[in-house]
Short mmCIF file of C-alpha atoms and ligand atoms in Angstrom, two decimals:
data_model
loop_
_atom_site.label_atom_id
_atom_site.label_comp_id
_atom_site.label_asym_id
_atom_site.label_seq_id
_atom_site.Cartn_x
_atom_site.Cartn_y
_atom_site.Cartn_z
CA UNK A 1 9.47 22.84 -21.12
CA UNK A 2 10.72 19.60 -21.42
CA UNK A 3 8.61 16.91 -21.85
CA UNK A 4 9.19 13.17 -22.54
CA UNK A 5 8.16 11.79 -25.75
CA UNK A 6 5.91 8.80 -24.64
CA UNK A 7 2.25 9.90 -23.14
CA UNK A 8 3.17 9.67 -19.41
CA UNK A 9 1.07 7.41 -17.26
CA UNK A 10 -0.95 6.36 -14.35
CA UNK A 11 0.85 3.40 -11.53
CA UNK A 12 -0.39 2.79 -8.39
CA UNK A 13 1.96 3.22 -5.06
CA UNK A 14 0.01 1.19 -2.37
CA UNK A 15 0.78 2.55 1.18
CA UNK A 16 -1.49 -0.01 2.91
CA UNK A 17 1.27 -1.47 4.64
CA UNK A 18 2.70 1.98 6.08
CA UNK A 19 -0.16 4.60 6.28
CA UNK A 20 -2.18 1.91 6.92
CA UNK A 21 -0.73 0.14 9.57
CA UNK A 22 -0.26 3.72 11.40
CA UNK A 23 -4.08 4.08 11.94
CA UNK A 24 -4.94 4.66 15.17
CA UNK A 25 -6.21 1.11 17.21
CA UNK A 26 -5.50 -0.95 13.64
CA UNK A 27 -2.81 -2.69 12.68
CA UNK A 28 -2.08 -5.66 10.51
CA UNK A 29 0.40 -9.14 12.27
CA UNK A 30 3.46 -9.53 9.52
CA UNK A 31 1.74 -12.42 8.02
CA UNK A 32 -1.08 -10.25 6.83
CA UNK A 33 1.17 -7.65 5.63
CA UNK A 34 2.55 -10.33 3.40
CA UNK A 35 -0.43 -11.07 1.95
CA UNK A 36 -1.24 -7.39 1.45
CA UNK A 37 1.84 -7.58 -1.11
CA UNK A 38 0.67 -10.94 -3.00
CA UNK A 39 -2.37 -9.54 -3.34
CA UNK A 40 -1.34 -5.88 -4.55
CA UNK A 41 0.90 -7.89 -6.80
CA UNK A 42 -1.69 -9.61 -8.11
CA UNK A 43 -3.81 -6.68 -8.88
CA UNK A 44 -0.56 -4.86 -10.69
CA UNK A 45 -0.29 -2.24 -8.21
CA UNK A 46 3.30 -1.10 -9.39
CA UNK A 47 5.33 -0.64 -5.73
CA UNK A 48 4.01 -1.62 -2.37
CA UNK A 49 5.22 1.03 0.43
CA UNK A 50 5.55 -2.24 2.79
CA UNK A 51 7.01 -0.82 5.53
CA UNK A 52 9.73 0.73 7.81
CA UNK A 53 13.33 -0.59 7.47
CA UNK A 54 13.88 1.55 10.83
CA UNK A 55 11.37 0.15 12.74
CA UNK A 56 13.59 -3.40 14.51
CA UNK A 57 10.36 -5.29 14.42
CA UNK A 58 9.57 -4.84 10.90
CA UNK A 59 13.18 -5.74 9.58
CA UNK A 60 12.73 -9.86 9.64
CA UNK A 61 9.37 -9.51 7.76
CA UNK A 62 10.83 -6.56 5.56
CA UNK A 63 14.55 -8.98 4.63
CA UNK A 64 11.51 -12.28 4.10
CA UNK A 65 9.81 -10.43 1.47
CA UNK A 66 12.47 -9.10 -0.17
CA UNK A 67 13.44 -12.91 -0.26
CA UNK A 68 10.17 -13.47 -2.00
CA UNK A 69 10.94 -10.69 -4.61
CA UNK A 70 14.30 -12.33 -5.85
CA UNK A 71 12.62 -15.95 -5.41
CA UNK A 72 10.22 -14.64 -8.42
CA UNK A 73 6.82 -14.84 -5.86
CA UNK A 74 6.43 -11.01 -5.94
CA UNK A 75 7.06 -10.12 -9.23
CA UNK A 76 6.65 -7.82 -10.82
CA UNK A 77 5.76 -5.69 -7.73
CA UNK A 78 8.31 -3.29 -6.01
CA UNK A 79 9.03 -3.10 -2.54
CA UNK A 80 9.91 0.33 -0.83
CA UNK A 81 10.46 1.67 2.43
CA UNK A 82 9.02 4.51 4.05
CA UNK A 83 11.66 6.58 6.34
CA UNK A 84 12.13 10.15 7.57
CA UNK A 85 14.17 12.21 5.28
CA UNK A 86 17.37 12.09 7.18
CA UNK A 87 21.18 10.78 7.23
CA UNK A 88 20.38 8.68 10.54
CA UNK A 89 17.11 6.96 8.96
CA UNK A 90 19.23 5.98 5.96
CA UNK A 91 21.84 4.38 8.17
CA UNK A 92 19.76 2.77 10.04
CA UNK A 93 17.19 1.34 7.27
CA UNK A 94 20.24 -0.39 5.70
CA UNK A 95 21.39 -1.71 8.36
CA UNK A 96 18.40 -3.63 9.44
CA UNK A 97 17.29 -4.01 6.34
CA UNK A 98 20.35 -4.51 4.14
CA UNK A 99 18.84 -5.51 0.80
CA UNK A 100 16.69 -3.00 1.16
CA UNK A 101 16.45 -1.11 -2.63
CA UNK A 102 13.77 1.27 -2.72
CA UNK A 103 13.01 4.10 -0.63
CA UNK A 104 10.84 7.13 -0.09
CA UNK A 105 12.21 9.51 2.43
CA UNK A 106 9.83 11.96 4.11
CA UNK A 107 10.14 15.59 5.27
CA UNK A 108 7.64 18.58 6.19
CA UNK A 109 7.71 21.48 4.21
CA UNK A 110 5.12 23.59 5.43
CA UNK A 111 5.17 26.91 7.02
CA UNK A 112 3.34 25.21 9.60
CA UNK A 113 5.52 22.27 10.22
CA UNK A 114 8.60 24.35 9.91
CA UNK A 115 6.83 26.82 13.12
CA UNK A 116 4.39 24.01 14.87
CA UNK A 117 6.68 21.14 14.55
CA UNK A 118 10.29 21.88 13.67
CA UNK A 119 9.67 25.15 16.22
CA UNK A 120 11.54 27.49 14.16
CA UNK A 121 14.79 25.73 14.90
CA UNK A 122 14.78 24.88 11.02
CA UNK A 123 14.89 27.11 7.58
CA UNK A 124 13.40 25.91 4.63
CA UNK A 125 17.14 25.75 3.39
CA UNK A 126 17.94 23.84 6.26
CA UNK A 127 14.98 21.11 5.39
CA UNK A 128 16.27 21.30 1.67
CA UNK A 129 20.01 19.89 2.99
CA UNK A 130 18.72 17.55 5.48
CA UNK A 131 16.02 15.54 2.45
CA UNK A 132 19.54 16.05 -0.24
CA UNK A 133 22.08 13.96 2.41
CA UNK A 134 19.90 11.60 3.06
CA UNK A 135 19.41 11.10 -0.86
CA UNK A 136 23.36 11.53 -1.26
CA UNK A 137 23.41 8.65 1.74
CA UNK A 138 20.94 6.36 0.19
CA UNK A 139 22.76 6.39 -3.06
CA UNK A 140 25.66 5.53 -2.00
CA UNK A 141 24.47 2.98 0.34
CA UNK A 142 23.01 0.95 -2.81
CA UNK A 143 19.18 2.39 -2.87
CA UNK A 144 18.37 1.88 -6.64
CA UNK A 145 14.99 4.48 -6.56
CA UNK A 146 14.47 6.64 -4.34
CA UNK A 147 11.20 9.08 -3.74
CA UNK A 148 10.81 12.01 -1.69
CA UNK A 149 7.88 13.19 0.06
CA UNK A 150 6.96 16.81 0.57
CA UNK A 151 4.57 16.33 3.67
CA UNK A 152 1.88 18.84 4.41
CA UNK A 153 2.76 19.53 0.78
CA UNK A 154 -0.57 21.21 0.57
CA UNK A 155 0.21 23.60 3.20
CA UNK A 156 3.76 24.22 1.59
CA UNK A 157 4.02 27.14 -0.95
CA UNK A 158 4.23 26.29 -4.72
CA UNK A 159 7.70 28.27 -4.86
CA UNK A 160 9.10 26.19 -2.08
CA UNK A 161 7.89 22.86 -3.47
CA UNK A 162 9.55 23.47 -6.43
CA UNK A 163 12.80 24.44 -5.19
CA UNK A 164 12.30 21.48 -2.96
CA UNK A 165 12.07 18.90 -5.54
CA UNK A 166 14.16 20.28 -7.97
CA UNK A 167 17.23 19.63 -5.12
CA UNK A 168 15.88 16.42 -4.78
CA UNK A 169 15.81 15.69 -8.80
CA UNK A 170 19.00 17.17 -8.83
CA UNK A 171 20.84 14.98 -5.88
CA UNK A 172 19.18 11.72 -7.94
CA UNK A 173 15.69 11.20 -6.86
CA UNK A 174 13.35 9.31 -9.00
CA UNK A 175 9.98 10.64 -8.17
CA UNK A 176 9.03 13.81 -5.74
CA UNK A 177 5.46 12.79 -4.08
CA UNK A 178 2.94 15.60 -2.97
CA UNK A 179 1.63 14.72 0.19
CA UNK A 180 -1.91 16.60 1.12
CA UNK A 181 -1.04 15.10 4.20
CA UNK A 182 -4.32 16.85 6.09
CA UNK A 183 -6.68 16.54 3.25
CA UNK A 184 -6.98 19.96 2.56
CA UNK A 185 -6.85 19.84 -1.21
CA UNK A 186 -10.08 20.10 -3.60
CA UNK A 187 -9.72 18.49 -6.94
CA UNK A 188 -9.35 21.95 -8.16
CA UNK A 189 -6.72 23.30 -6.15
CA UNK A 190 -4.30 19.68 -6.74
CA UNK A 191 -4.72 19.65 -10.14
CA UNK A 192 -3.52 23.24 -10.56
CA UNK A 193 -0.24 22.32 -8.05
CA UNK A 194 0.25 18.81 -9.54
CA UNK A 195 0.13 20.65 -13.14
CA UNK A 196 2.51 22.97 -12.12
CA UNK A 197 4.97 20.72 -10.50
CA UNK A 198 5.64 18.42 -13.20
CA UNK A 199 5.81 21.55 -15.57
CA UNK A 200 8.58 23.12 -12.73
CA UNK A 201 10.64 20.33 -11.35
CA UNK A 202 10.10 18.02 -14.45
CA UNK A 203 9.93 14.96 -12.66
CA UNK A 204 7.45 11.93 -12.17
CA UNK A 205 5.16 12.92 -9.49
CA UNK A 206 3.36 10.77 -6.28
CA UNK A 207 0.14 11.91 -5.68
CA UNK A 208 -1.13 11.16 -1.82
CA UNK A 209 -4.33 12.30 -0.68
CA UNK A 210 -6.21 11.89 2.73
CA UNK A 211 -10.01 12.05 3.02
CA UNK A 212 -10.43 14.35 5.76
CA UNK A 213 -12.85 16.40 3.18
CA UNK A 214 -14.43 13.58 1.41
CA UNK A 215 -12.18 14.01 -1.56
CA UNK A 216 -9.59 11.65 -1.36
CA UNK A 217 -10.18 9.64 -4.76
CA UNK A 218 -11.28 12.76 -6.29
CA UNK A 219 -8.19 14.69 -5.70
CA UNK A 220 -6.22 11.52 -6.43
CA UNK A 221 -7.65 11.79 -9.92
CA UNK A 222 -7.50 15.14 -10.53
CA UNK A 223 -3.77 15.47 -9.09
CA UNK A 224 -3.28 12.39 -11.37
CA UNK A 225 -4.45 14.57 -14.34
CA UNK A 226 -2.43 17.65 -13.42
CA UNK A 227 1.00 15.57 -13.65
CA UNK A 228 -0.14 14.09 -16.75
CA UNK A 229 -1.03 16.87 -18.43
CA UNK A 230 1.81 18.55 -17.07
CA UNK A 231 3.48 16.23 -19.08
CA UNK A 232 5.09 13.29 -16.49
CA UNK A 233 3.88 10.34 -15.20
CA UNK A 234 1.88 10.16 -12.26
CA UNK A 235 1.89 7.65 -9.15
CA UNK A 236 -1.58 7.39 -7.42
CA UNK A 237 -1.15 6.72 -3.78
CA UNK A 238 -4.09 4.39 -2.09
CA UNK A 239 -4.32 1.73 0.55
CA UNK A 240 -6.89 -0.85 0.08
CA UNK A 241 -10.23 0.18 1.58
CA UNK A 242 -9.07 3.36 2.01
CA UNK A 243 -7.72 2.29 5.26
CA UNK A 244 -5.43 5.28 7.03
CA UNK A 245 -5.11 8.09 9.29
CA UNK A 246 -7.67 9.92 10.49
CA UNK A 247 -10.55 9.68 7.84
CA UNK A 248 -7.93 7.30 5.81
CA UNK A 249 -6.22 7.11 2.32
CA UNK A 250 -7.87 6.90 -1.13
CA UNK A 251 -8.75 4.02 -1.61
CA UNK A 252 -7.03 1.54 -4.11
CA UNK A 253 -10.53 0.04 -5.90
CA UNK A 254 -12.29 3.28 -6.25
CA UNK A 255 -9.45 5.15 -7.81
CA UNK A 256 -8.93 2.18 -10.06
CA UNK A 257 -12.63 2.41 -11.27
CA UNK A 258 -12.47 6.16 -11.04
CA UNK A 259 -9.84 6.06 -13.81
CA UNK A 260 -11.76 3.11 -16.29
CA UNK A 261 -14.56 3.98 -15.75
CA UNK A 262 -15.23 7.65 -15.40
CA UNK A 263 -16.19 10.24 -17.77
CA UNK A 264 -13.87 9.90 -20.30
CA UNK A 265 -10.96 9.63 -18.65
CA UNK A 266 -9.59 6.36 -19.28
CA UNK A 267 -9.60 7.27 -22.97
CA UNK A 268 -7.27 10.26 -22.43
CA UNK A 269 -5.66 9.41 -19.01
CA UNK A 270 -4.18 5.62 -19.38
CA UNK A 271 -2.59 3.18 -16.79
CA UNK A 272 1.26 2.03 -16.82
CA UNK A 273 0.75 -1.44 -16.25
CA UNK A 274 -2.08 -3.74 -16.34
CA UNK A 275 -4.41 -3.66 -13.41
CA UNK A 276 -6.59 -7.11 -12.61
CA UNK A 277 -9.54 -5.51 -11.46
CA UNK A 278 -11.20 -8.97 -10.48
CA UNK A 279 -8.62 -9.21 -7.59
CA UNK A 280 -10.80 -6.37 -5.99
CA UNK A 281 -13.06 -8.37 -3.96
CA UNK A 282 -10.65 -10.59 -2.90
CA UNK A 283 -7.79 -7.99 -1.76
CA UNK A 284 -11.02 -5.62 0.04
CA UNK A 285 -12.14 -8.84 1.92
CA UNK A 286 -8.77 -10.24 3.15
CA UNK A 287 -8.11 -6.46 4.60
CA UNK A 288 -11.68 -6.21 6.08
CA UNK A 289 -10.85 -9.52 7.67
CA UNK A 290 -7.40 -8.59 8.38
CA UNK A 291 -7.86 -4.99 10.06
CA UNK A 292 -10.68 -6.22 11.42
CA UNK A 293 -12.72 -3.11 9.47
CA UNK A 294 -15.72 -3.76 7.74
CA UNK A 295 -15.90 -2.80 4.17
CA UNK A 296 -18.92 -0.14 3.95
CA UNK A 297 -22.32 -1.36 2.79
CA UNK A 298 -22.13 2.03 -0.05
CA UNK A 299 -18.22 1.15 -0.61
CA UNK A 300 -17.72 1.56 -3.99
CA UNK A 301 -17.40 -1.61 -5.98
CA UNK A 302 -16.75 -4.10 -2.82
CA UNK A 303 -19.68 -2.67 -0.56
CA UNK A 304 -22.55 -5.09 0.03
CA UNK A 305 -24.87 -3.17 -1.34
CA UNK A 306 -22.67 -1.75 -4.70
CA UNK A 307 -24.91 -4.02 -7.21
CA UNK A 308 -27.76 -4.37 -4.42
CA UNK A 309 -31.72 -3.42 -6.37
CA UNK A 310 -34.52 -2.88 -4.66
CA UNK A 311 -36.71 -0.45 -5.87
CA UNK A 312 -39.03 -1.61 -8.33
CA UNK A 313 -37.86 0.93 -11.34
CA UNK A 314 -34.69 -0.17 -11.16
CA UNK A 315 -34.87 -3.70 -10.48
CA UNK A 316 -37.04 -3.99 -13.55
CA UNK A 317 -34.29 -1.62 -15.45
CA UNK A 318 -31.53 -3.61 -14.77
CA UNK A 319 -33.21 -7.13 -14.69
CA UNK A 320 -33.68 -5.95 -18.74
CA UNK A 321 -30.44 -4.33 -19.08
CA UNK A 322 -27.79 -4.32 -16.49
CA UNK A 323 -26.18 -0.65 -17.79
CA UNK A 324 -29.53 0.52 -17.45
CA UNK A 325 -28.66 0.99 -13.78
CA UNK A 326 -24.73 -0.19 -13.47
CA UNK A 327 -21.93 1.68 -14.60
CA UNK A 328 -19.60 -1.68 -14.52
CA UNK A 329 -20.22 -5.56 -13.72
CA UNK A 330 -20.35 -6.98 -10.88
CA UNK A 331 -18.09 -10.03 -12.16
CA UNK A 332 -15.17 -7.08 -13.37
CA UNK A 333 -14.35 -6.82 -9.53
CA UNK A 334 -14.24 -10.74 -9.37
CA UNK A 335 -17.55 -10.82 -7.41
CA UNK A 336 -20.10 -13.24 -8.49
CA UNK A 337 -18.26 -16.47 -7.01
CA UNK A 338 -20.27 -18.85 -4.83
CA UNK A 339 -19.30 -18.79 -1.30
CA UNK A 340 -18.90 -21.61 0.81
CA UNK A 341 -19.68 -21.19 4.42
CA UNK A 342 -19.26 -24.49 6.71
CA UNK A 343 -22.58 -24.53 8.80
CA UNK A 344 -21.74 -28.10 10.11
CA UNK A 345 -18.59 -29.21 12.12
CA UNK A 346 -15.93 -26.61 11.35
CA UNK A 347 -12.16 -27.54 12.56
CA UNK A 348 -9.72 -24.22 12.45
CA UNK A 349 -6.74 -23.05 12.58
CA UNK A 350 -5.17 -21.49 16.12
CA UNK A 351 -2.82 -21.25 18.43
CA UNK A 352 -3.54 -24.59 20.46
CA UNK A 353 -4.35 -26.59 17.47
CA UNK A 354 -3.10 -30.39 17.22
CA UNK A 355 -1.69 -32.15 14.05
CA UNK A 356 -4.74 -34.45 12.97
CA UNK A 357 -7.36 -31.66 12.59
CA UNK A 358 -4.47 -29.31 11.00
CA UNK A 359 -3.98 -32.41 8.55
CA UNK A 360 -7.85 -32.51 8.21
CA UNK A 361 -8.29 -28.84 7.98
CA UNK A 362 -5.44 -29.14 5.26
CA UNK A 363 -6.57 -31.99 3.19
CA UNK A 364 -9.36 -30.05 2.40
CA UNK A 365 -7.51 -27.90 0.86
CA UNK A 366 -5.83 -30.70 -1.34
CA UNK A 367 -2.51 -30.04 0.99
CA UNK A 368 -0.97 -32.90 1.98
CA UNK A 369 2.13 -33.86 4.12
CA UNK A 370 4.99 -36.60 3.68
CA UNK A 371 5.02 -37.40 7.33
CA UNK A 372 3.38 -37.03 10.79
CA UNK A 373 6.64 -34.47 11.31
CA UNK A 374 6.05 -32.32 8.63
CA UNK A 375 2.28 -31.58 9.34
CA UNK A 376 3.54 -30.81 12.99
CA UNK A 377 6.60 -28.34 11.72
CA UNK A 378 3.83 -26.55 9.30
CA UNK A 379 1.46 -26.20 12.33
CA UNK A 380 3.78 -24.68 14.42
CA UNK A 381 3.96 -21.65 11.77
CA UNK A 382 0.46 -21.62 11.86
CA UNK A 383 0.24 -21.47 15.41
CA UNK A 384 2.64 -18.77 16.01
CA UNK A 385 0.76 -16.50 12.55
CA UNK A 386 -2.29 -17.43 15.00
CA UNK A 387 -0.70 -16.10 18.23
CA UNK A 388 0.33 -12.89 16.07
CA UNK A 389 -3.18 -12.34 14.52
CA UNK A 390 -5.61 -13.52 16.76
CA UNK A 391 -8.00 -14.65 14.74
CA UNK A 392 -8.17 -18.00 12.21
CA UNK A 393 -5.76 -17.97 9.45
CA UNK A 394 -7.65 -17.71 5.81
CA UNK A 395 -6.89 -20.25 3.20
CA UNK A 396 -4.37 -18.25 1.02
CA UNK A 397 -2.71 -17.60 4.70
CA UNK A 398 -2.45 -21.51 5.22
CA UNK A 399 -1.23 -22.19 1.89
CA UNK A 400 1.28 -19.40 2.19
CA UNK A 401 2.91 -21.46 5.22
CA UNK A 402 2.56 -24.57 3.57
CA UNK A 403 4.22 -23.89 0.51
CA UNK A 404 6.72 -21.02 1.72
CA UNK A 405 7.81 -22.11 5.49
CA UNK A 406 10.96 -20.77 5.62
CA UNK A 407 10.02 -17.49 4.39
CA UNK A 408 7.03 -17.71 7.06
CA UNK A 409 9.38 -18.39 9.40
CA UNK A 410 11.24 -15.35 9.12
CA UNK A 411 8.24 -13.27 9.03
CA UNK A 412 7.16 -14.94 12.11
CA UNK A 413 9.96 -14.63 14.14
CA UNK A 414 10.56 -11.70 16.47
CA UNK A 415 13.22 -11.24 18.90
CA UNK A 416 12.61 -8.12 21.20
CA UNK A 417 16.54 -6.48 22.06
CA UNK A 418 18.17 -7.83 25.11
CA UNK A 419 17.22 -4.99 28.03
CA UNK A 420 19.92 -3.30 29.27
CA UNK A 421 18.16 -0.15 31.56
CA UNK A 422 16.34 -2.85 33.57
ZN1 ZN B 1 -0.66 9.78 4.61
#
């Protein structure tokens, strides 16, 4: 077995932005999506999954933040692309989104998918050649990493995974991701296939788990564990409140603190890059706001009530010793801060706003314009983020705009295709 000779380790693949967004009656406006990507910057989440380069409407917002990425903003983040595993999807992706450089290209594997969904009408062989042209395509179309997901991986037979990603290691794939797509796995049961995969197709492995069990950080962990100790490095896949399909994703926080913090674990079992756990709060509120989800009052570090006392023992137990009753500190998830909350005259952002409460609104902010003209070119971003979100922009939003307009702009702007049927 070959293994490498550094102690693989633990990234974070954020798939807010794609799994996410594909929750049924939630979605995020391209502004917010942008922020999603600051902010998972910020925390040190290694790649962002922020999108689909197939999808027309996405490609303005998609080319803008790539923009940001060579202007230095998002940095060191990645930016990847989620498409189906297929020649057309590659094609496509790069030609709306032609500085598009990392992708992840998706495929069923199952014996399910290959009966319920493909109907029979496809071999596993034939699913094998489909996911190695598309890699052979996005290579030589300029994609500089490219992973492949195995979906309903958890439903696909060890043997045929491994064949699976071995093609794909082979054609020039950088990572294969296991995708318990239904939430099926136990901690048990993923940290057995995980094990055996990066033993098998000796390749960095994506972990992504659904909670449809309850188990979504857990198996995240544990899968996390079997690539490691398998001996490659292992990329967790979360969205930030757990926010996804069905019962939704792991979630980005909790796995974070289930790997510091956790029996042991971060002793044996370390992260790739630095994480900035004190971005947690922040990042958890600006996608409650932004999904328009409220974070759990029992949501693990972010939830109301995660450093809430009341009962008298342990009140008194942690009044005289905080790890009496705490397993971390409040302030390590950047909680703590005072909050402001206008309760007098409150001017805000939106759609029919005029200049001199926009400059107000901004001057409070220390954000000042050089003319009457420039305050009214800002607020007609803001407007049009307003028309797309519905709701008043937050501060980092605002600021965004001010100091980035062109790039807002672009993520702004969407031009439906001219009709042709009608
Ligand atoms: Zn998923």
């Amino acid at each position: 077995m070959a293994k490498k000779e550094q102690t693989p380790k633990i990234y974070f693949l954020d798939v807010t932005n794609r799994d996410g967004v594909q929750t049924a009656k939630l979605g995020l406006s391209k502004l917010e999506k942008t922020m999603i990507n600051i902010y998972l910057n910020e925390v040190g989440v290694f790649q962002s999954e922020f999108g689909f380069p197939t999808t027309r409407h996405e490609a303005r917002y998609l080319e803008a933040n790539l923009e940001l990425v060579k202007m230095g903003v998002l940095k060191p983040i990645r930016l990847e692309g989620w498409i189906r595993a297929i020649v057309e999807d590659v094609k496509t992706a790069f030609k709306f989104v032609p500085n598009i450089k990392h992708l992840n290209l998706s495929i069923s594997t199952s014996e399910q998918m290959l009966k319920g969904k493909f109907r029979g009408k496809k071999t596993g062989d034939d699913i094998i050649k489909e996911m190695t042209d598309a890699v052979d395509a996005a290579k030589a179309m300029g994609a500089e990493s490219i992973g492949v997901n195995a979906e309903d991986g958890s439903r696909t037979e060890l043997g045929f995974l491994v064949k699976f990603g071995l093609a794909a290691k082979e054609h020039g794939a950088a990572r294969l991701r296991y995708c318990d797509t239904l939430g099926y796995d136990n901690p048990f049961t993923i940290y057995e296939t995980m094990k055996a995969l990066a033993e098998n197709v000796v390749m960095p492995l994506e972990v992504h788990c659904h909670g449809d069990l309850g188990m979504a950080v857990a198996n995240s962990l544990a899968g996390a564990k079997g690539s490691i100790d398998g001996g490659q490095d292992a990329y967790i896949n979360t969205t930030v409140n757990g926010i996804g399909e069905r019962a939704g994703n792991a979630d980005l926080v909790a796995c974070i603190l289930a790997i510091t913090k956790s029996k042991g674990f971060a002793k044996k079992y370390q992260m790739g890059s630095p994480i900035k756990l004190t971005m947690a709060a922040k990042i958890a509120e600006f996608a409650s706001y932004a999904f328009d989800v409220p974070i759990p009052l029992n949501q693990p570090g972010v939830g109301a009530n995660a450093f809430a006392h009341a009962s008298g023992i342990h009140a008194d137990g942690v009044l005289k010793d905080p790890e009496n009753y705490e397993l971390y500190s409040y302030k390590e998830l950047g909680r703590g801060k005072p909050k402001f909350v206008e309760t007098g005259r409150e001017i805000i952002s939106g759609q029919y706003s005029g200049v001199a409460g926009f400059r107000h609104l901004m001057g409070k902010m220390n954000v000042s314009f050089a003319s009457r003209d420039e305050a009214a070119d800002i607020l007609e971003l803001v407007r049009y983020a307003n028309v797309q979100s519905h709701k008043p922009l937050v501060e980092d939003e605002l600021l965004f705009i001010a100091k980035y307009p062109h790039i807002a702009q672009k993520v702004l702007t969407q031009t439906p295709l001219v009709l042709e049927t009608v």
